[in-house]
XYZ file of C-alpha atoms in Angstrom:
596
model
C -2.791 -5.852 -11.260
C -2.963 -9.594 -11.874
C 0.456 -11.207 -11.448
C 1.441 -11.992 -7.875
C 5.131 -11.405 -8.620
C 4.328 -7.960 -10.017
C 2.020 -7.316 -7.091
C 4.885 -7.801 -4.623
C 6.979 -5.326 -6.575
C 4.252 -2.733 -6.821
C 2.572 -2.686 -3.460
C 5.104 -3.993 -0.947
C 4.149 -4.098 2.710
C 2.012 -1.307 4.117
C 3.516 -1.669 7.566
C 6.960 -0.664 6.349
C 6.918 3.096 7.055
C 8.053 3.988 10.574
C 6.383 6.953 12.315
C 8.831 8.573 14.702
C 6.145 10.266 16.829
C 3.604 7.469 17.188
C 2.831 3.853 16.451
C 2.451 2.377 12.964
C -0.555 3.683 11.062
C -3.322 1.584 9.529
C -5.557 2.718 6.603
C -8.386 3.741 8.953
C -6.075 6.311 10.546
C -5.137 7.872 7.216
C -7.690 10.669 7.607
C -6.034 11.964 10.772
C -2.313 11.465 10.119
C 0.431 11.292 7.545
C 0.100 7.904 5.833
C 2.397 6.180 3.333
C 1.089 3.274 1.292
C 4.158 2.652 -0.855
C 7.063 1.938 -0.767
C 7.744 -0.046 2.406
C 10.491 1.142 4.727
C 13.070 -1.380 3.514
C 12.547 -1.589 -0.241
C 14.769 -2.930 -3.024
C 14.372 -2.108 -6.715
C 16.306 -2.016 -9.984
C 14.426 1.101 -11.136
C 16.155 4.458 -11.496
C 13.313 6.231 -9.661
C 10.617 5.578 -7.059
C 7.165 7.022 -6.375
C 5.832 7.695 -2.880
C 2.093 6.974 -2.561
C 0.226 8.334 0.447
C -2.056 10.949 1.994
C -2.341 13.482 4.807
C -5.195 15.724 6.004
C -5.758 19.173 4.557
C -4.734 21.862 5.245
C -1.042 21.400 5.930
C 2.186 20.745 4.040
C 3.930 17.489 3.227
C 7.647 17.684 2.530
C 9.984 14.966 1.259
C 13.617 15.574 2.191
C 12.635 19.181 2.767
C 10.965 19.570 -0.636
C 7.300 20.630 -0.674
C 5.209 18.188 -2.713
C 1.906 18.733 -4.505
C -1.274 17.130 -3.199
C -4.801 16.708 -4.524
C -7.883 18.360 -3.090
C -8.341 15.185 -1.016
C -4.790 15.428 0.380
C -3.298 12.530 -1.622
C 0.185 12.550 -3.163
C 2.319 10.481 -5.560
C 5.597 12.267 -6.397
C 8.513 10.447 -8.035
C 12.171 10.866 -7.066
C 15.374 9.722 -8.796
C 17.416 6.937 -7.234
C 21.164 6.549 -7.181
C 22.733 3.100 -7.068
C 22.880 1.843 -3.512
C 21.074 3.333 -0.530
C 18.524 6.153 -0.863
C 16.783 7.684 2.166
C 13.548 9.666 2.199
C 12.121 11.611 5.117
C 8.472 12.678 4.914
C 7.270 15.431 7.279
C 3.771 16.658 7.997
C 3.529 18.987 10.951
C 5.193 17.189 13.850
C 4.935 13.769 12.173
C 7.797 12.111 10.332
C 8.159 8.971 8.207
C 11.499 7.493 7.170
C 11.957 5.213 4.164
C 15.075 3.470 2.862
C 15.205 2.348 -0.787
C 18.076 0.277 -2.163
C 18.639 0.538 -5.910
C 20.288 -2.631 -7.210
C 22.321 -2.881 -10.431
C 20.525 -4.474 -13.379
C 23.576 -6.275 -14.771
C 26.567 -7.968 -13.227
C 29.168 -5.272 -12.795
C 32.475 -5.828 -14.623
C 34.910 -6.876 -11.915
C 37.966 -4.868 -11.004
C 41.215 -6.699 -11.512
C 41.876 -10.321 -12.403
C 38.464 -11.917 -11.866
C 35.318 -13.033 -13.634
C 32.028 -11.307 -12.884
C 30.024 -12.956 -10.121
C 27.749 -15.745 -11.463
C 28.554 -14.680 -15.037
C 30.008 -17.932 -16.431
C 27.700 -19.603 -18.962
C 26.303 -22.139 -19.379
C 25.201 -21.913 -15.769
C 23.494 -25.342 -15.843
C 24.129 -28.705 -17.482
C 23.194 -28.770 -21.152
C 22.940 -31.354 -23.933
C 23.088 -30.683 -27.665
C 23.156 -32.700 -30.897
C 26.351 -33.110 -32.931
C 27.068 -30.115 -35.145
C 24.977 -27.687 -33.075
C 26.307 -24.449 -31.668
C 27.466 -24.710 -28.067
C 28.050 -21.218 -26.694
C 29.948 -19.908 -23.683
C 29.901 -16.549 -21.941
C 31.567 -14.584 -19.169
C 31.864 -11.067 -17.807
C 35.352 -9.646 -17.342
C 37.032 -6.263 -17.325
C 37.536 -4.588 -20.731
C 40.831 -5.502 -22.419
C 40.906 -9.034 -20.996
C 41.725 -12.176 -22.952
C 39.108 -14.867 -22.251
C 38.896 -18.450 -23.501
C 37.346 -21.821 -22.703
C 39.016 -25.235 -22.781
C 36.808 -28.285 -23.401
C 37.452 -31.674 -25.024
C 40.993 -30.741 -26.061
C 39.729 -27.574 -27.750
C 40.314 -23.941 -26.916
C 37.461 -21.601 -27.792
C 38.203 -17.876 -27.772
C 35.598 -15.642 -26.115
C 35.498 -12.208 -27.702
C 34.004 -8.965 -26.326
C 30.461 -8.359 -27.548
C 28.787 -4.951 -27.854
C 25.361 -6.520 -27.397
C 22.314 -4.454 -26.478
C 20.946 -5.068 -22.992
C 17.179 -5.562 -23.294
C 14.820 -4.078 -20.696
C 12.267 -6.313 -18.923
C 8.877 -6.879 -20.543
C 7.277 -4.689 -17.866
C 9.154 -1.672 -19.276
C 6.520 -1.316 -21.996
C 4.000 -0.439 -19.269
C 5.948 2.753 -18.585
C 7.038 3.373 -22.211
C 10.663 2.864 -21.185
C 11.545 -0.226 -23.203
C 14.576 1.175 -25.008
C 17.591 -1.170 -25.168
C 20.827 -0.183 -23.462
C 24.416 -1.307 -23.952
C 26.253 -4.093 -22.152
C 30.008 -3.782 -21.606
C 32.508 -6.363 -20.477
C 30.596 -9.410 -21.816
C 32.651 -12.049 -23.624
C 31.097 -14.797 -25.769
C 32.175 -17.605 -28.086
C 30.667 -20.699 -29.741
C 31.793 -23.967 -31.339
C 30.143 -26.672 -33.456
C 32.953 -29.233 -33.468
C 32.659 -30.921 -30.082
C 32.811 -34.737 -30.034
C 29.957 -36.982 -28.909
C 29.958 -37.830 -25.216
C 29.782 -36.390 -21.713
C 32.482 -33.726 -21.884
C 32.281 -32.459 -18.305
C 32.593 -28.826 -17.266
C 34.414 -26.242 -19.392
C 37.476 -24.535 -17.943
C 37.445 -20.752 -18.316
C 40.720 -18.845 -18.571
C 41.225 -15.111 -18.048
C 44.430 -13.211 -18.815
C 45.205 -9.597 -17.917
C 48.598 -7.874 -18.138
C 50.474 -11.159 -18.277
C 48.616 -12.739 -15.343
C 46.218 -15.670 -15.799
C 43.512 -17.368 -13.721
C 41.454 -20.492 -14.435
C 37.931 -21.222 -13.215
C 35.668 -24.208 -13.759
C 32.289 -23.460 -15.319
C 29.149 -24.334 -13.326
C 27.434 -26.344 -16.089
C 28.539 -29.545 -17.797
C 28.339 -30.209 -21.559
C 27.030 -33.364 -23.246
C 26.851 -34.063 -26.989
C 24.159 -36.629 -27.721
C 24.957 -39.736 -29.750
C 22.691 -41.367 -32.338
C 22.009 -44.260 -29.965
C 20.978 -42.011 -27.070
C 17.558 -41.025 -28.385
C 14.898 -40.443 -25.759
C 11.193 -39.681 -26.051
C 9.261 -37.225 -23.921
C 5.558 -37.858 -23.310
C 3.512 -34.991 -21.894
C 2.004 -35.927 -18.520
C 0.523 -32.518 -17.630
C -3.039 -31.779 -18.752
C -1.669 -28.941 -20.868
C 2.092 -29.027 -21.185
C 3.617 -25.535 -21.219
C 5.737 -25.381 -24.375
C 8.145 -22.443 -24.576
C 10.544 -20.870 -27.046
C 13.529 -21.456 -24.732
C 14.676 -23.285 -21.582
C 13.239 -21.090 -18.816
C 10.026 -19.372 -17.797
C 11.487 -16.138 -19.186
C 10.834 -17.434 -22.702
C 7.567 -17.034 -24.589
C 4.747 -19.554 -24.345
C 3.812 -21.545 -27.434
C 0.670 -23.590 -28.090
C 0.136 -25.866 -25.046
C 0.757 -29.565 -25.700
C -2.177 -31.910 -24.955
C -1.565 -34.655 -22.432
C -0.086 -37.701 -24.164
C 1.759 -35.836 -26.942
C 5.127 -37.438 -27.731
C 8.322 -36.150 -29.335
C 12.015 -36.969 -29.470
C 14.356 -35.044 -27.173
C 17.009 -33.149 -29.125
C 18.578 -31.168 -26.317
C 18.502 -30.356 -22.625
C 19.385 -27.451 -20.368
C 19.022 -27.684 -16.615
C 15.486 -28.800 -15.798
C 14.279 -28.369 -19.396
C 14.267 -30.577 -22.483
C 14.004 -29.518 -26.114
C 11.526 -31.398 -28.291
C 12.216 -32.251 -31.913
C 9.860 -29.611 -33.319
C 11.765 -26.841 -31.494
C 9.791 -26.191 -28.298
C 11.145 -26.543 -24.753
C 9.251 -28.064 -21.838
C 10.060 -28.675 -18.181
C 11.136 -32.194 -17.230
C 8.469 -32.193 -14.516
C 5.738 -32.069 -17.204
C 6.916 -35.071 -19.220
C 7.807 -38.742 -18.835
C 11.149 -39.569 -20.480
C 11.833 -43.028 -21.908
C 14.570 -44.473 -24.163
C 13.400 -44.877 -27.751
C 15.545 -45.674 -30.774
C 12.647 -44.821 -33.115
C 11.448 -41.180 -33.130
C 7.660 -40.887 -32.640
C 6.133 -40.274 -36.102
C 2.695 -40.876 -37.527
C 0.729 -41.246 -40.739
C -2.660 -39.585 -41.065
C -5.426 -40.574 -43.454
C -9.050 -39.656 -42.919
C -10.364 -36.694 -40.911
C -13.931 -36.455 -39.599
C -15.980 -33.520 -38.225
C -19.304 -33.501 -36.369
C -21.382 -31.001 -34.380
C -21.852 -31.843 -30.688
C -23.901 -29.282 -28.781
C -22.267 -25.860 -29.057
C -19.064 -27.267 -30.511
C -17.780 -28.784 -33.753
C -15.422 -31.681 -33.019
C -12.808 -32.680 -35.578
C -11.092 -36.046 -35.100
C -7.586 -36.703 -36.448
C -6.760 -40.437 -36.121
C -3.005 -40.866 -35.613
C -0.616 -43.718 -34.925
C 1.006 -41.871 -31.999
C 0.083 -38.564 -30.295
C 2.235 -35.863 -31.928
C 3.021 -32.230 -31.008
C 0.737 -29.532 -32.403
C 0.558 -25.772 -32.801
C -2.411 -23.468 -33.389
C -2.565 -20.200 -35.301
C -5.703 -18.045 -35.369
C -6.406 -15.243 -37.836
C -9.454 -13.497 -39.293
C -11.804 -16.181 -40.631
C -9.164 -18.918 -40.295
C -8.030 -21.432 -37.692
C -4.828 -23.309 -38.582
C -3.696 -26.524 -36.878
C -0.227 -27.936 -37.582
C 0.665 -31.547 -36.760
C 4.391 -32.245 -36.409
C 6.162 -35.541 -37.082
C 3.233 -36.430 -39.323
C 2.996 -37.564 -42.972
C -0.284 -37.385 -44.859
C -1.885 -40.303 -46.708
C -5.178 -38.423 -46.822
C -7.770 -38.988 -49.542
C -11.039 -38.470 -47.631
C -12.272 -35.829 -45.184
C -15.846 -35.630 -43.905
C -17.082 -32.078 -43.277
C -20.769 -31.385 -43.899
C -22.530 -28.004 -43.629
C -21.366 -26.653 -40.298
C -22.479 -23.692 -38.143
C -18.874 -22.483 -37.965
C -16.703 -23.920 -40.754
C -17.189 -23.053 -44.416
C -14.294 -25.155 -45.779
C -11.301 -27.214 -44.642
C -8.014 -27.057 -46.576
C -4.910 -29.114 -45.876
C -1.340 -29.446 -47.159
C 1.931 -31.179 -46.350
C 3.978 -28.044 -45.623
C 7.197 -29.858 -44.710
C 8.679 -33.363 -44.730
C 6.924 -34.141 -41.411
C 4.421 -31.293 -41.018
C 0.766 -31.424 -42.029
C -1.268 -28.233 -41.808
C -5.065 -27.965 -41.649
C -6.751 -24.595 -42.253
C -10.384 -24.189 -41.237
C -11.985 -21.341 -43.183
C -14.659 -19.875 -40.911
C -18.018 -18.256 -41.563
C -17.395 -15.498 -39.023
C -14.408 -13.272 -38.353
C -15.007 -13.669 -34.610
C -13.838 -16.926 -33.028
C -15.287 -18.120 -29.719
C -12.875 -20.694 -28.343
C -11.222 -24.029 -28.925
C -10.084 -27.146 -27.055
C -7.440 -29.787 -27.832
C -7.174 -33.247 -26.306
C -6.035 -36.752 -27.121
C -8.336 -39.733 -26.854
C -5.847 -42.561 -27.155
C -3.903 -41.655 -30.289
C -6.727 -39.602 -31.841
C -6.400 -35.842 -31.614
C -9.724 -34.105 -30.946
C -10.000 -30.428 -31.891
C -13.186 -28.705 -30.694
C -14.229 -25.348 -32.172
C -16.958 -23.350 -30.460
C -20.062 -22.155 -32.306
C -21.064 -18.454 -32.226
C -23.630 -17.622 -29.502
C -26.834 -15.637 -29.850
C -26.182 -11.888 -30.249
C -27.885 -11.032 -26.959
C -27.204 -11.348 -23.244
C -30.333 -13.318 -22.375
C -29.391 -16.920 -21.694
C -25.648 -16.411 -22.144
C -23.120 -17.499 -19.542
C -20.601 -14.850 -18.438
C -17.781 -15.365 -15.953
C -16.584 -12.461 -13.805
C -13.308 -12.672 -11.915
C -12.809 -10.036 -9.191
C -9.031 -9.708 -8.955
C -7.017 -10.683 -5.860
C -8.669 -11.408 -2.475
C -7.920 -12.784 0.969
C -5.658 -11.520 3.758
C -2.413 -11.747 1.768
C -3.338 -10.843 -1.812
C -4.497 -7.230 -1.491
C -3.574 -6.150 -5.006
C -2.486 -2.569 -5.556
C -3.508 0.098 -3.013
C -4.552 3.700 -3.132
C -3.073 6.601 -1.164
C -5.234 5.781 1.888
C -4.279 2.100 1.825
C -7.640 1.041 0.351
C -6.948 -2.269 -1.480
C -7.667 -3.208 -5.058
C -9.257 -6.491 -3.951
C -12.149 -4.614 -2.290
C -13.088 -2.307 -5.149
C -12.668 -5.111 -7.720
C -15.185 -7.229 -5.790
C -17.605 -4.327 -5.357
C -17.661 -3.441 -9.064
C -17.869 -7.114 -10.049
C -20.938 -7.522 -7.846
C -22.558 -4.435 -9.373
C -21.795 -5.756 -12.863
C -23.139 -9.195 -11.942
C -26.430 -7.668 -10.818
C -26.687 -5.628 -14.011
C -25.999 -8.637 -16.245
C -28.453 -10.848 -14.372
C -31.094 -8.112 -14.748
C -30.577 -8.383 -18.509
C -31.002 -12.163 -18.535
C -27.411 -13.425 -18.418
C -26.245 -16.286 -16.214
C -23.240 -14.996 -14.253
C -20.473 -17.067 -12.671
C -18.275 -15.360 -10.068
C -14.843 -16.755 -9.251
C -15.236 -15.286 -5.762
C -18.190 -13.723 -3.943
C -16.304 -12.642 -0.814
C -12.882 -11.584 0.430
C -11.271 -15.006 0.077
C -7.900 -16.165 -1.154
C -8.157 -17.709 -4.624
C -5.168 -18.770 -6.674
C -4.737 -17.904 -10.334
C -4.926 -21.542 -11.395
C -8.197 -22.012 -9.507
C -9.690 -19.105 -11.440
C -8.422 -20.463 -14.766
C -9.721 -23.951 -13.956
C -13.184 -22.517 -13.339
C -13.148 -20.895 -16.785
C -12.246 -24.189 -18.455
C -14.805 -26.103 -16.380
C -17.774 -23.770 -16.932
C -16.974 -22.718 -20.534
C -18.630 -19.266 -20.360
C -19.443 -17.267 -23.490
C -16.921 -14.650 -22.359
C -14.741 -14.192 -19.263
C -13.765 -10.845 -17.742
C -11.185 -10.406 -15.006
C -11.688 -7.051 -13.227
C -8.697 -5.225 -11.748
C -7.328 -1.789 -10.880
C -3.871 -0.764 -11.897
C -0.455 0.137 -10.505
C 2.949 0.670 -12.125
C 6.521 -0.566 -11.828
C 8.697 1.674 -9.646
C 10.014 3.589 -12.648
C 6.502 4.679 -13.679
C 4.889 8.088 -13.220
C 2.138 7.484 -10.661
C 1.176 11.145 -10.564
C 0.341 11.479 -14.265
C -0.583 7.971 -15.430
C -4.326 7.384 -15.585
C -6.984 5.532 -17.468
C -8.493 2.258 -18.556
C -6.133 -0.521 -19.638
C -7.199 -3.730 -21.371
C -5.244 -6.968 -21.801
C -5.775 -9.901 -24.168
C -3.706 -12.909 -25.264
C -5.694 -15.317 -27.439
C -6.600 -13.838 -30.866
C -10.269 -14.688 -30.262
C -10.265 -12.102 -27.412
C -8.781 -9.209 -29.393
C -12.073 -7.866 -30.751
C -13.720 -7.943 -27.317
C -10.705 -6.224 -25.713
C -10.580 -3.419 -28.286
C -14.339 -2.888 -28.320
C -14.791 -2.803 -24.535
C -11.770 -0.578 -24.066
C -12.918 2.029 -26.567
C -16.501 1.809 -25.322
C -15.568 2.512 -21.692
C -13.175 5.322 -22.600
C -15.797 7.064 -24.720
C -18.934 6.448 -22.651
C -17.318 7.317 -19.322
C -15.020 10.029 -20.691
C -12.016 8.314 -19.128
C -8.366 8.456 -20.227
C -7.002 5.508 -22.213
C -3.960 3.749 -20.791
C -3.950 1.397 -23.779
C -4.722 -2.077 -25.066
C -1.983 -4.676 -24.505
C -1.293 -8.181 -25.747
C -0.111 -9.794 -22.504
C 0.636 -13.323 -21.403
C -1.422 -13.372 -18.188
C -3.060 -16.342 -16.498
C -6.571 -14.890 -16.902
C -6.054 -14.054 -20.592
C -4.622 -17.461 -21.572
C -7.779 -19.675 -21.528
C -8.590 -20.983 -25.006
C -12.215 -22.047 -24.434
C -13.636 -18.499 -24.566
C -12.686 -14.887 -25.314
C -11.042 -13.945 -22.012
C -10.087 -10.322 -21.266
C -8.492 -8.636 -18.252
C -9.656 -5.070 -17.519
C -7.594 -2.596 -15.497
C -10.363 -0.082 -14.795
C -8.251 2.752 -13.373
C -5.094 3.447 -11.375
C -5.291 2.917 -7.634
C -1.970 4.719 -7.206
C -2.932 7.884 -9.083
C -4.029 10.342 -6.372
C -6.713 11.957 -8.557
C -8.071 8.869 -10.289
C -8.264 7.071 -6.951
C -11.124 9.358 -5.953
C -13.029 8.303 -9.091
C -12.239 4.627 -8.408
C -13.791 4.637 -4.912
C -16.791 6.857 -5.745
C -19.976 4.704 -5.379
C -21.841 6.619 -8.075
C -18.991 6.157 -10.527
C -18.786 2.460 -9.668
C -22.451 2.048 -10.630
C -21.903 3.985 -13.878
C -18.919 1.770 -14.641
C -20.870 -1.467 -14.111
C -23.683 -0.279 -16.396
C -21.189 0.825 -19.056
C -19.447 -2.573 -19.057
C -22.802 -4.368 -19.413
C -23.812 -2.007 -22.232
C -20.449 -2.583 -23.906
C -20.815 -6.372 -23.781
C -24.264 -6.144 -25.377
C -23.030 -3.788 -28.085
C -20.066 -6.035 -28.849
C -22.271 -9.137 -29.114
C -24.403 -7.343 -31.692
C -21.327 -6.211 -33.609
C -20.041 -9.787 -34.000
C -23.022 -10.634 -36.211
C -21.925 -8.232 -38.943
C -18.956 -10.460 -39.818
C -20.906 -13.639 -40.606
C -20.810 -14.850 -44.222
C -23.927 -14.370 -46.293
C -23.619 -18.057 -47.197
C -24.496 -18.972 -43.637
C -27.688 -16.926 -43.755
C -26.688 -15.147 -40.553
C -27.806 -18.115 -38.477
C -26.074 -19.743 -35.573
């Protein structure tokens, strides 16, 4: 697995299980004693079930709370058990040995309170927010069914009514095919658009039940922005993370190049909303007063080939926000807060672009569509040089490995970041490095230049890995991992290769490699996923994350650690890359003559 937050959930601490007859076990002792990899002794989860991953020597029986559990021919096990809310205890016995585990199941939603009270931390907005005049300002609370709830603010009383709104599962639920919405009870919501301009302070919530009333101040203050309070945000991060809402829970949008400017139209906690609709953290922008919203004219556009890239220059008066949309044979760039005065564009015969179309799609939106000679895209870059936006589009490479640059990223590494672990405690970081080294040797043998993010068991952050991709600009980038599941998953029966992509340019590579490995190695398919992961986000190259098998599956684990199968896997990945490179040539327009 890639994400460190998910890693903590999935693998816990191996030292958690307490052996009542001897000292704590380490992985090396797993062949001679009962050994539990997951979960740790004191574990908390919101899942309705938990799997127990471990091993014990054969012959012999392993029982959990007196129940005999199945084991593989190697002695490994991974049964799942239901969890009730609150404390759950599991006792594992193998001969005279015993392990005790305590799992706390936490509620997923704030529980409706009993009696005259609001739900804990349920009053919304929970942070200070700013909105423009005439916009919806919404309030929320959790209270017992049958309550009367309202908010007083700026001499107004806003009724909050009960809402039968579906409770969405987390994004990770799709990994276990359990992403069905549930129902939320006891939630009250209400909105208003008629608040006056000014700093209105904190709303006062009122709750009435059976003739009794309580009042409680909301945690977040409300401000309605005036016409003379305009501010401008200028992106100071190298790639500002634009999102669809004011927290990291919201989806990422096209990153904003350093220097991009936009008016602020709202705020919520540590986030500001930009005039084209995206949100960005205050820490990634410089905010200055500005009575004139940043807007720009655009006239000429010029393109030229520089090395392996085509650079297109868009001269602007101020750096404006942008978005990118990629589709088959098209790359679309939208400039916001921009008005066209364009009569001339220079675009000669290009290795990549067959034609450039543009249109003013809105009062302050200009859209440029690059029609491409190939259905496969290879990467792009965006930057500002002063007030000129530079878009770089990568040319197709040769359809062969010889001379190409390939980056391999062995997942995890170092003393803290073990990744997922198998029944014996063997860590993902070790097998990911081993297979990456085998693949490196195979690719080098075929003439490729290989870059490794790590060559040893060292700690390497996600951003360091991503930075290396952007710095070296490989033809493709592969991040190699082995899989685990959220607690609610079925570790005993879930197997197979999983593949993850994010940028559209990586979709073809992800699908091709996935199907190739499944077929050539006769492995199960876990599936292909669009996923917003650090190692799938780079724009400069098709970047794919491979989950090559499940560490936690007691049967597949034996395949994962088999040296012969590791060598077969490395050869199959190299073969798949070569086959995919050849396949990309079939989509090139006849007008280009099939040349690069």
